[in-house]
Amino acid sequence: MSLMFEPLRKYATFSGRARRKEYWLWQLFMILLFGALMAWLIGSIGPIPHGATPDEIAVRAQGVPAATWPITAIALASLALFLPSLAVTVRRIHDSGNSGWWILISLTAIGSLVILVFALIDGTPGPNRHGPDPKGRPAPDYR
């Protein structure tokens, strides 16, 4: 559970490595947090007609004063958690021995799949140029 909030402790630390467990627990935390905020928003808007488009929902939310608080909370949470999310992703990429600049590929259409692969593969055993192995494994002996 403590790994889930490790990115908050390392708020803007882009150096070092992050385990898969830390990265995916952070993603779970983000899903749960924003899911709860969206539920609050939808609850404050009221029932949404089946098949409503996101634009129709946005127009409906603008007409409901009670929707101001959840929209503000979503915006503030997005701003506050942007750097930790970016930092943990860079550290996760470092775990595979790659440069954190690979995160820029996520700006392309196929780039998010590349980042997903980096998030899914196991890190290099032993220390690499980004720091010691977060799992504490020794470097492989190829003698």
PDB file of N, CA and C in Angstrom, residues 1-98:
ATOM      1  N   MET A   1       0.813  -1.193   0.000  1.00  0.00           N
ATOM      2  CA  MET A   1       0.000   0.000   0.000  1.00  0.00           C
ATOM      3  C   MET A   1       0.860   1.262   0.000  1.00  0.00           C
ATOM      4  N   SER A   2       2.032   1.195   0.674  1.00  0.00           N
ATOM      5  CA  SER A   2       2.875   2.391   0.712  1.00  0.00           C
ATOM      6  C   SER A   2       3.437   2.724  -0.670  1.00  0.00           C
ATOM      7  N   LEU A   3       3.607   1.702  -1.516  1.00  0.00           N
ATOM      8  CA  LEU A   3       4.093   1.965  -2.869  1.00  0.00           C
ATOM      9  C   LEU A   3       3.079   2.754  -3.687  1.00  0.00           C
ATOM     10  N   MET A   4       1.801   2.658  -3.330  1.00  0.00           N
ATOM     11  CA  MET A   4       0.772   3.371  -4.069  1.00  0.00           C
ATOM     12  C   MET A   4       0.985   4.879  -3.965  1.00  0.00           C
ATOM     13  N   PHE A   5       1.480   5.330  -2.826  1.00  0.00           N
ATOM     14  CA  PHE A   5       1.657   6.763  -2.612  1.00  0.00           C
ATOM     15  C   PHE A   5       3.110   7.197  -2.708  1.00  0.00           C
ATOM     16  N   GLU A   6       3.996   6.301  -3.115  1.00  0.00           N
ATOM     17  CA  GLU A   6       5.407   6.637  -3.291  1.00  0.00           C
ATOM     18  C   GLU A   6       5.597   7.789  -4.283  1.00  0.00           C
ATOM     19  N   PRO A   7       4.852   7.837  -5.397  1.00  0.00           N
ATOM     20  CA  PRO A   7       5.008   8.989  -6.300  1.00  0.00           C
ATOM     21  C   PRO A   7       4.684  10.331  -5.644  1.00  0.00           C
ATOM     22  N   LEU A   8       3.838  10.349  -4.623  1.00  0.00           N
ATOM     23  CA  LEU A   8       3.575  11.601  -3.915  1.00  0.00           C
ATOM     24  C   LEU A   8       4.761  11.980  -3.037  1.00  0.00           C
ATOM     25  N   ARG A   9       5.430  10.984  -2.452  1.00  0.00           N
ATOM     26  CA  ARG A   9       6.623  11.265  -1.657  1.00  0.00           C
ATOM     27  C   ARG A   9       7.772  11.733  -2.549  1.00  0.00           C
ATOM     28  N   LYS A  10       7.823  11.200  -3.760  1.00  0.00           N
ATOM     29  CA  LYS A  10       8.845  11.594  -4.734  1.00  0.00           C
ATOM     30  C   LYS A  10       8.183  12.501  -5.768  1.00  0.00           C
ATOM     31  N   TYR A  11       7.543  13.561  -5.315  1.00  0.00           N
ATOM     32  CA  TYR A  11       6.643  14.386  -6.127  1.00  0.00           C
ATOM     33  C   TYR A  11       7.188  14.724  -7.512  1.00  0.00           C
ATOM     34  N   ALA A  12       8.392  15.236  -7.591  1.00  0.00           N
ATOM     35  CA  ALA A  12       8.967  15.631  -8.880  1.00  0.00           C
ATOM     36  C   ALA A  12      10.364  15.042  -9.043  1.00  0.00           C
ATOM     37  N   THR A  13      10.559  13.820  -8.569  1.00  0.00           N
ATOM     38  CA  THR A  13      11.852  13.152  -8.689  1.00  0.00           C
ATOM     39  C   THR A  13      11.866  12.349  -9.977  1.00  0.00           C
ATOM     40  N   PHE A  14      12.660  12.820 -10.924  1.00  0.00           N
ATOM     41  CA  PHE A  14      12.729  12.172 -12.221  1.00  0.00           C
ATOM     42  C   PHE A  14      13.938  11.253 -12.333  1.00  0.00           C
ATOM     43  N   SER A  15      14.772  11.219 -11.318  1.00  0.00           N
ATOM     44  CA  SER A  15      15.935  10.329 -11.349  1.00  0.00           C
ATOM     45  C   SER A  15      15.620   9.066 -10.561  1.00  0.00           C
ATOM     46  N   GLY A  16      16.324   8.011 -10.881  1.00  0.00           N
ATOM     47  CA  GLY A  16      16.111   6.749 -10.198  1.00  0.00           C
ATOM     48  C   GLY A  16      15.195   5.826 -10.996  1.00  0.00           C
ATOM     49  N   ARG A  17      14.728   4.795 -10.316  1.00  0.00           N
ATOM     50  CA  ARG A  17      13.938   3.758 -10.967  1.00  0.00           C
ATOM     51  C   ARG A  17      12.666   3.489 -10.170  1.00  0.00           C
ATOM     52  N   ALA A  18      11.631   3.028 -10.853  1.00  0.00           N
ATOM     53  CA  ALA A  18      10.363   2.679 -10.202  1.00  0.00           C
ATOM     54  C   ALA A  18       9.979   1.263 -10.604  1.00  0.00           C
ATOM     55  N   ARG A  19       9.606   0.477  -9.637  1.00  0.00           N
ATOM     56  CA  ARG A  19       9.148  -0.887  -9.909  1.00  0.00           C
ATOM     57  C   ARG A  19       7.811  -0.878 -10.624  1.00  0.00           C
ATOM     58  N   ARG A  20       7.519  -2.010 -11.259  1.00  0.00           N
ATOM     59  CA  ARG A  20       6.206  -2.150 -11.891  1.00  0.00           C
ATOM     60  C   ARG A  20       5.104  -1.996 -10.867  1.00  0.00           C
ATOM     61  N   LYS A  21       5.294  -2.573  -9.696  1.00  0.00           N
ATOM     62  CA  LYS A  21       4.272  -2.525  -8.658  1.00  0.00           C
ATOM     63  C   LYS A  21       3.963  -1.078  -8.259  1.00  0.00           C
ATOM     64  N   GLU A  22       4.998  -0.267  -8.097  1.00  0.00           N
ATOM     65  CA  GLU A  22       4.795   1.143  -7.750  1.00  0.00           C
ATOM     66  C   GLU A  22       4.017   1.860  -8.853  1.00  0.00           C
ATOM     67  N   TYR A  23       4.417   1.628 -10.097  1.00  0.00           N
ATOM     68  CA  TYR A  23       3.770   2.289 -11.225  1.00  0.00           C
ATOM     69  C   TYR A  23       2.305   1.890 -11.324  1.00  0.00           C
ATOM     70  N   TRP A  24       2.003   0.601 -11.253  1.00  0.00           N
ATOM     71  CA  TRP A  24       0.618   0.153 -11.443  1.00  0.00           C
ATOM     72  C   TRP A  24      -0.262   0.463 -10.240  1.00  0.00           C
ATOM     73  N   LEU A  25       0.308   0.486  -9.029  1.00  0.00           N
ATOM     74  CA  LEU A  25      -0.489   0.908  -7.873  1.00  0.00           C
ATOM     75  C   LEU A  25      -0.816   2.397  -7.974  1.00  0.00           C
ATOM     76  N   TRP A  26       0.113   3.190  -8.518  1.00  0.00           N
ATOM     77  CA  TRP A  26      -0.180   4.608  -8.749  1.00  0.00           C
ATOM     78  C   TRP A  26      -1.299   4.753  -9.766  1.00  0.00           C
ATOM     79  N   GLN A  27      -1.267   3.959 -10.827  1.00  0.00           N
ATOM     80  CA  GLN A  27      -2.318   4.019 -11.840  1.00  0.00           C
ATOM     81  C   GLN A  27      -3.667   3.632 -11.226  1.00  0.00           C
ATOM     82  N   LEU A  28      -3.665   2.622 -10.364  1.00  0.00           N
ATOM     83  CA  LEU A  28      -4.899   2.221  -9.681  1.00  0.00           C
ATOM     84  C   LEU A  28      -5.428   3.359  -8.816  1.00  0.00           C
ATOM     85  N   PHE A  29      -4.537   4.016  -8.078  1.00  0.00           N
ATOM     86  CA  PHE A  29      -4.936   5.156  -7.253  1.00  0.00           C
ATOM     87  C   PHE A  29      -5.571   6.245  -8.118  1.00  0.00           C
ATOM     88  N   MET A  30      -4.957   6.536  -9.261  1.00  0.00           N
ATOM     89  CA  MET A  30      -5.487   7.578 -10.150  1.00  0.00           C
ATOM     90  C   MET A  30      -6.868   7.190 -10.684  1.00  0.00           C
ATOM     91  N   ILE A  31      -7.036   5.933 -11.060  1.00  0.00           N
ATOM     92  CA  ILE A  31      -8.335   5.470 -11.567  1.00  0.00           C
ATOM     93  C   ILE A  31      -9.405   5.589 -10.485  1.00  0.00           C
ATOM     94  N   LEU A  32      -9.066   5.161  -9.271  1.00  0.00           N
ATOM     95  CA  LEU A  32     -10.036   5.235  -8.174  1.00  0.00           C
ATOM     96  C   LEU A  32     -10.374   6.685  -7.831  1.00  0.00           C
ATOM     97  N   LEU A  33      -9.365   7.543  -7.766  1.00  0.00           N
ATOM     98  CA  LEU A  33      -9.598   8.946  -7.423  1.00  0.00           C
ATOM     99  C   LEU A  33     -10.459   9.637  -8.472  1.00  0.00           C
ATOM    100  N   PHE A  34     -10.067   9.523  -9.741  1.00  0.00           N
ATOM    101  CA  PHE A  34     -10.824  10.225 -10.769  1.00  0.00           C
ATOM    102  C   PHE A  34     -12.178   9.555 -11.035  1.00  0.00           C
ATOM    103  N   GLY A  35     -12.277   8.266 -10.775  1.00  0.00           N
ATOM    104  CA  GLY A  35     -13.584   7.609 -10.860  1.00  0.00           C
ATOM    105  C   GLY A  35     -14.539   8.158  -9.811  1.00  0.00           C
ATOM    106  N   ALA A  36     -14.024   8.361  -8.596  1.00  0.00           N
ATOM    107  CA  ALA A  36     -14.856   8.922  -7.529  1.00  0.00           C
ATOM    108  C   ALA A  36     -15.242  10.366  -7.843  1.00  0.00           C
ATOM    109  N   LEU A  37     -14.293  11.134  -8.367  1.00  0.00           N
ATOM    110  CA  LEU A  37     -14.608  12.523  -8.720  1.00  0.00           C
ATOM    111  C   LEU A  37     -15.628  12.594  -9.851  1.00  0.00           C
ATOM    112  N   MET A  38     -15.513  11.707 -10.813  1.00  0.00           N
ATOM    113  CA  MET A  38     -16.486  11.691 -11.907  1.00  0.00           C
ATOM    114  C   MET A  38     -17.860  11.251 -11.404  1.00  0.00           C
ATOM    115  N   ALA A  39     -17.889  10.300 -10.468  1.00  0.00           N
ATOM    116  CA  ALA A  39     -19.165   9.881  -9.884  1.00  0.00           C
ATOM    117  C   ALA A  39     -19.811  11.045  -9.144  1.00  0.00           C
ATOM    118  N   TRP A  40     -18.996  11.833  -8.448  1.00  0.00           N
ATOM    119  CA  TRP A  40     -19.496  13.022  -7.749  1.00  0.00           C
ATOM    120  C   TRP A  40     -20.067  14.013  -8.757  1.00  0.00           C
ATOM    121  N   LEU A  41     -19.347  14.214  -9.858  1.00  0.00           N
ATOM    122  CA  LEU A  41     -19.820  15.135 -10.892  1.00  0.00           C
ATOM    123  C   LEU A  41     -21.139  14.662 -11.492  1.00  0.00           C
ATOM    124  N   ILE A  42     -21.192  13.401 -11.860  1.00  0.00           N
ATOM    125  CA  ILE A  42     -22.407  12.870 -12.482  1.00  0.00           C
ATOM    126  C   ILE A  42     -23.563  12.878 -11.484  1.00  0.00           C
ATOM    127  N   GLY A  43     -23.258  12.606 -10.213  1.00  0.00           N
ATOM    128  CA  GLY A  43     -24.299  12.672  -9.189  1.00  0.00           C
ATOM    129  C   GLY A  43     -24.837  14.074  -8.996  1.00  0.00           C
ATOM    130  N   SER A  44     -23.981  15.077  -9.167  1.00  0.00           N
ATOM    131  CA  SER A  44     -24.443  16.448  -8.989  1.00  0.00           C
ATOM    132  C   SER A  44     -25.208  16.953 -10.210  1.00  0.00           C
ATOM    133  N   ILE A  45     -24.945  16.384 -11.379  1.00  0.00           N
ATOM    134  CA  ILE A  45     -25.655  16.793 -12.591  1.00  0.00           C
ATOM    135  C   ILE A  45     -27.059  16.201 -12.613  1.00  0.00           C
ATOM    136  N   GLY A  46     -27.190  15.003 -12.078  1.00  0.00           N
ATOM    137  CA  GLY A  46     -28.471  14.327 -12.121  1.00  0.00           C
ATOM    138  C   GLY A  46     -28.455  13.244 -13.185  1.00  0.00           C
ATOM    139  N   PRO A  47     -29.586  12.612 -13.406  1.00  0.00           N
ATOM    140  CA  PRO A  47     -29.612  11.524 -14.376  1.00  0.00           C
ATOM    141  C   PRO A  47     -29.254  12.019 -15.778  1.00  0.00           C
ATOM    142  N   ILE A  48     -28.464  11.227 -16.454  1.00  0.00           N
ATOM    143  CA  ILE A  48     -28.043  11.554 -17.812  1.00  0.00           C
ATOM    144  C   ILE A  48     -28.815  10.654 -18.770  1.00  0.00           C
ATOM    145  N   PRO A  49     -29.401  11.228 -19.797  1.00  0.00           N
ATOM    146  CA  PRO A  49     -30.144  10.409 -20.750  1.00  0.00           C
ATOM    147  C   PRO A  49     -29.231   9.402 -21.439  1.00  0.00           C
ATOM    148  N   HIS A  50     -29.772   8.242 -21.706  1.00  0.00           N
ATOM    149  CA  HIS A  50     -29.007   7.194 -22.383  1.00  0.00           C
ATOM    150  C   HIS A  50     -28.566   7.690 -23.759  1.00  0.00           C
ATOM    151  N   GLY A  51     -27.313   7.473 -24.091  1.00  0.00           N
ATOM    152  CA  GLY A  51     -26.799   7.856 -25.396  1.00  0.00           C
ATOM    153  C   GLY A  51     -26.378   9.309 -25.498  1.00  0.00           C
ATOM    154  N   ALA A  52     -26.289  10.012 -24.356  1.00  0.00           N
ATOM    155  CA  ALA A  52     -25.874  11.418 -24.390  1.00  0.00           C
ATOM    156  C   ALA A  52     -24.393  11.500 -24.749  1.00  0.00           C
ATOM    157  N   THR A  53     -24.059  12.438 -25.585  1.00  0.00           N
ATOM    158  CA  THR A  53     -22.662  12.638 -25.982  1.00  0.00           C
ATOM    159  C   THR A  53     -21.933  13.425 -24.903  1.00  0.00           C
ATOM    160  N   PRO A  54     -20.588  13.369 -24.872  1.00  0.00           N
ATOM    161  CA  PRO A  54     -19.848  14.167 -23.888  1.00  0.00           C
ATOM    162  C   PRO A  54     -20.146  15.662 -23.990  1.00  0.00           C
ATOM    163  N   ASP A  55     -20.391  16.155 -25.199  1.00  0.00           N
ATOM    164  CA  ASP A  55     -20.729  17.573 -25.348  1.00  0.00           C
ATOM    165  C   ASP A  55     -22.066  17.899 -24.691  1.00  0.00           C
ATOM    166  N   GLU A  56     -23.036  17.009 -24.843  1.00  0.00           N
ATOM    167  CA  GLU A  56     -24.334  17.226 -24.214  1.00  0.00           C
ATOM    168  C   GLU A  56     -24.220  17.189 -22.692  1.00  0.00           C
ATOM    169  N   ILE A  57     -23.366  16.308 -22.197  1.00  0.00           N
ATOM    170  CA  ILE A  57     -23.156  16.233 -20.747  1.00  0.00           C
ATOM    171  C   ILE A  57     -22.486  17.512 -20.257  1.00  0.00           C
ATOM    172  N   ALA A  58     -21.505  18.024 -21.019  1.00  0.00           N
ATOM    173  CA  ALA A  58     -20.815  19.256 -20.630  1.00  0.00           C
ATOM    174  C   ALA A  58     -21.778  20.438 -20.605  1.00  0.00           C
ATOM    175  N   VAL A  59     -22.643  20.528 -21.592  1.00  0.00           N
ATOM    176  CA  VAL A  59     -23.633  21.615 -21.625  1.00  0.00           C
ATOM    177  C   VAL A  59     -24.566  21.489 -20.433  1.00  0.00           C
ATOM    178  N   ARG A  60     -24.956  20.270 -20.116  1.00  0.00           N
ATOM    179  CA  ARG A  60     -25.847  20.057 -18.981  1.00  0.00           C
ATOM    180  C   ARG A  60     -25.151  20.440 -17.674  1.00  0.00           C
ATOM    181  N   ALA A  61     -23.843  20.133 -17.560  1.00  0.00           N
ATOM    182  CA  ALA A  61     -23.095  20.454 -16.345  1.00  0.00           C
ATOM    183  C   ALA A  61     -22.941  21.959 -16.166  1.00  0.00           C
ATOM    184  N   GLN A  62     -22.843  22.695 -17.256  1.00  0.00           N
ATOM    185  CA  GLN A  62     -22.698  24.147 -17.155  1.00  0.00           C
ATOM    186  C   GLN A  62     -23.945  24.790 -16.571  1.00  0.00           C
ATOM    187  N   GLY A  63     -25.078  24.176 -16.746  1.00  0.00           N
ATOM    188  CA  GLY A  63     -26.320  24.740 -16.236  1.00  0.00           C
ATOM    189  C   GLY A  63     -26.625  24.353 -14.803  1.00  0.00           C
ATOM    190  N   VAL A  64     -25.770  23.553 -14.178  1.00  0.00           N
ATOM    191  CA  VAL A  64     -26.022  23.074 -12.821  1.00  0.00           C
ATOM    192  C   VAL A  64     -24.977  23.676 -11.885  1.00  0.00           C
ATOM    193  N   PRO A  65     -25.368  24.597 -10.986  1.00  0.00           N
ATOM    194  CA  PRO A  65     -24.388  25.214 -10.083  1.00  0.00           C
ATOM    195  C   PRO A  65     -23.691  24.207  -9.171  1.00  0.00           C
ATOM    196  N   ALA A  66     -24.370  23.119  -8.826  1.00  0.00           N
ATOM    197  CA  ALA A  66     -23.770  22.116  -7.946  1.00  0.00           C
ATOM    198  C   ALA A  66     -22.605  21.394  -8.611  1.00  0.00           C
ATOM    199  N   ALA A  67     -22.508  21.478  -9.934  1.00  0.00           N
ATOM    200  CA  ALA A  67     -21.426  20.806 -10.648  1.00  0.00           C
ATOM    201  C   ALA A  67     -20.121  21.578 -10.572  1.00  0.00           C
ATOM    202  N   THR A  68     -20.158  22.805 -10.068  1.00  0.00           N
ATOM    203  CA  THR A  68     -18.946  23.625 -10.004  1.00  0.00           C
ATOM    204  C   THR A  68     -17.895  23.007  -9.093  1.00  0.00           C
ATOM    205  N   TRP A  69     -18.298  22.495  -7.943  1.00  0.00           N
ATOM    206  CA  TRP A  69     -17.337  21.920  -6.991  1.00  0.00           C
ATOM    207  C   TRP A  69     -16.651  20.684  -7.539  1.00  0.00           C
ATOM    208  N   PRO A  70     -17.375  19.711  -8.090  1.00  0.00           N
ATOM    209  CA  PRO A  70     -16.660  18.552  -8.619  1.00  0.00           C
ATOM    210  C   PRO A  70     -15.769  18.894  -9.816  1.00  0.00           C
ATOM    211  N   ILE A  71     -16.209  19.826 -10.658  1.00  0.00           N
ATOM    212  CA  ILE A  71     -15.373  20.217 -11.796  1.00  0.00           C
ATOM    213  C   ILE A  71     -14.096  20.882 -11.296  1.00  0.00           C
ATOM    214  N   THR A  72     -14.209  21.720 -10.283  1.00  0.00           N
ATOM    215  CA  THR A  72     -13.036  22.366  -9.689  1.00  0.00           C
ATOM    216  C   THR A  72     -12.116  21.328  -9.056  1.00  0.00           C
ATOM    217  N   ALA A  73     -12.680  20.347  -8.370  1.00  0.00           N
ATOM    218  CA  ALA A  73     -11.873  19.301  -7.740  1.00  0.00           C
ATOM    219  C   ALA A  73     -11.131  18.468  -8.791  1.00  0.00           C
ATOM    220  N   ILE A  74     -11.791  18.169  -9.901  1.00  0.00           N
ATOM    221  CA  ILE A  74     -11.143  17.408 -10.974  1.00  0.00           C
ATOM    222  C   ILE A  74      -9.992  18.213 -11.565  1.00  0.00           C
ATOM    223  N   ALA A  75     -10.215  19.503 -11.792  1.00  0.00           N
ATOM    224  CA  ALA A  75      -9.164  20.356 -12.354  1.00  0.00           C
ATOM    225  C   ALA A  75      -7.971  20.467 -11.406  1.00  0.00           C
ATOM    226  N   LEU A  76      -8.238  20.683 -10.126  1.00  0.00           N
ATOM    227  CA  LEU A  76      -7.143  20.798  -9.152  1.00  0.00           C
ATOM    228  C   LEU A  76      -6.391  19.491  -8.981  1.00  0.00           C
ATOM    229  N   ALA A  77      -7.105  18.374  -8.956  1.00  0.00           N
ATOM    230  CA  ALA A  77      -6.445  17.075  -8.837  1.00  0.00           C
ATOM    231  C   ALA A  77      -5.590  16.800 -10.071  1.00  0.00           C
ATOM    232  N   SER A  78      -6.087  17.168 -11.237  1.00  0.00           N
ATOM    233  CA  SER A  78      -5.316  16.974 -12.468  1.00  0.00           C
ATOM    234  C   SER A  78      -4.026  17.776 -12.431  1.00  0.00           C
ATOM    235  N   LEU A  79      -4.120  19.020 -12.000  1.00  0.00           N
ATOM    236  CA  LEU A  79      -2.925  19.858 -11.911  1.00  0.00           C
ATOM    237  C   LEU A  79      -1.948  19.349 -10.856  1.00  0.00           C
ATOM    238  N   ALA A  80      -2.474  18.977  -9.695  1.00  0.00           N
ATOM    239  CA  ALA A  80      -1.614  18.549  -8.587  1.00  0.00           C
ATOM    240  C   ALA A  80      -0.930  17.215  -8.860  1.00  0.00           C
ATOM    241  N   LEU A  81      -1.580  16.334  -9.597  1.00  0.00           N
ATOM    242  CA  LEU A  81      -1.041  14.993  -9.792  1.00  0.00           C
ATOM    243  C   LEU A  81      -0.335  14.810 -11.131  1.00  0.00           C
ATOM    244  N   PHE A  82      -0.235  15.870 -11.927  1.00  0.00           N
ATOM    245  CA  PHE A  82       0.442  15.763 -13.218  1.00  0.00           C
ATOM    246  C   PHE A  82       1.929  15.442 -13.048  1.00  0.00           C
ATOM    247  N   LEU A  83       2.634  16.204 -12.215  1.00  0.00           N
ATOM    248  CA  LEU A  83       4.073  15.973 -12.036  1.00  0.00           C
ATOM    249  C   LEU A  83       4.392  14.598 -11.438  1.00  0.00           C
ATOM    250  N   PRO A  84       3.690  14.161 -10.371  1.00  0.00           N
ATOM    251  CA  PRO A  84       3.992  12.816  -9.869  1.00  0.00           C
ATOM    252  C   PRO A  84       3.731  11.727 -10.904  1.00  0.00           C
ATOM    253  N   SER A  85       2.690  11.899 -11.721  1.00  0.00           N
ATOM    254  CA  SER A  85       2.399  10.904 -12.755  1.00  0.00           C
ATOM    255  C   SER A  85       3.496  10.870 -13.811  1.00  0.00           C
ATOM    256  N   LEU A  86       3.944  12.038 -14.212  1.00  0.00           N
ATOM    257  CA  LEU A  86       5.028  12.137 -15.182  1.00  0.00           C
ATOM    258  C   LEU A  86       6.317  11.555 -14.609  1.00  0.00           C
ATOM    259  N   ALA A  87       6.613  11.888 -13.358  1.00  0.00           N
ATOM    260  CA  ALA A  87       7.843  11.423 -12.719  1.00  0.00           C
ATOM    261  C   ALA A  87       7.859   9.902 -12.559  1.00  0.00           C
ATOM    262  N   VAL A  88       6.765   9.306 -12.112  1.00  0.00           N
ATOM    263  CA  VAL A  88       6.756   7.853 -11.927  1.00  0.00           C
ATOM    264  C   VAL A  88       6.851   7.137 -13.274  1.00  0.00           C
ATOM    265  N   THR A  89       6.312   7.722 -14.324  1.00  0.00           N
ATOM    266  CA  THR A  89       6.421   7.121 -15.651  1.00  0.00           C
ATOM    267  C   THR A  89       7.867   7.184 -16.139  1.00  0.00           C
ATOM    268  N   VAL A  90       8.527   8.306 -15.930  1.00  0.00           N
ATOM    269  CA  VAL A  90       9.938   8.428 -16.321  1.00  0.00           C
ATOM    270  C   VAL A  90      10.786   7.438 -15.534  1.00  0.00           C
ATOM    271  N   ARG A  91      10.544   7.326 -14.226  1.00  0.00           N
ATOM    272  CA  ARG A  91      11.319   6.368 -13.421  1.00  0.00           C
ATOM    273  C   ARG A  91      11.038   4.931 -13.842  1.00  0.00           C
ATOM    274  N   ARG A  92       9.809   4.664 -14.286  1.00  0.00           N
ATOM    275  CA  ARG A  92       9.477   3.316 -14.777  1.00  0.00           C
ATOM    276  C   ARG A  92      10.247   3.020 -16.064  1.00  0.00           C
ATOM    277  N   ILE A  93      10.358   4.010 -16.949  1.00  0.00           N
ATOM    278  CA  ILE A  93      11.138   3.837 -18.168  1.00  0.00           C
ATOM    279  C   ILE A  93      12.612   3.630 -17.815  1.00  0.00           C
ATOM    280  N   HIS A  94      13.104   4.350 -16.810  1.00  0.00           N
ATOM    281  CA  HIS A  94      14.490   4.175 -16.357  1.00  0.00           C
ATOM    282  C   HIS A  94      14.742   2.747 -15.887  1.00  0.00           C
ATOM    283  N   ASP A  95      13.746   2.107 -15.321  1.00  0.00           N
ATOM    284  CA  ASP A  95      13.926   0.754 -14.786  1.00  0.00           C
ATOM    285  C   ASP A  95      14.313  -0.238 -15.871  1.00  0.00           C
ATOM    286  N   SER A  96      13.913   0.036 -17.103  1.00  0.00           N
ATOM    287  CA  SER A  96      14.293  -0.862 -18.200  1.00  0.00           C
ATOM    288  C   SER A  96      15.622  -0.457 -18.825  1.00  0.00           C
ATOM    289  N   GLY A  97      16.285   0.554 -18.249  1.00  0.00           N
ATOM    290  CA  GLY A  97      17.587   0.979 -18.750  1.00  0.00           C
ATOM    291  C   GLY A  97      17.513   1.996 -19.862  1.00  0.00           C
ATOM    292  N   ASN A  98      16.337   2.530 -20.140  1.00  0.00           N
ATOM    293  CA  ASN A  98      16.161   3.505 -21.215  1.00  0.00           C
ATOM    294  C   ASN A  98      16.103   4.916 -20.660  1.00  0.00           C
TER     295      ASN A  98
END
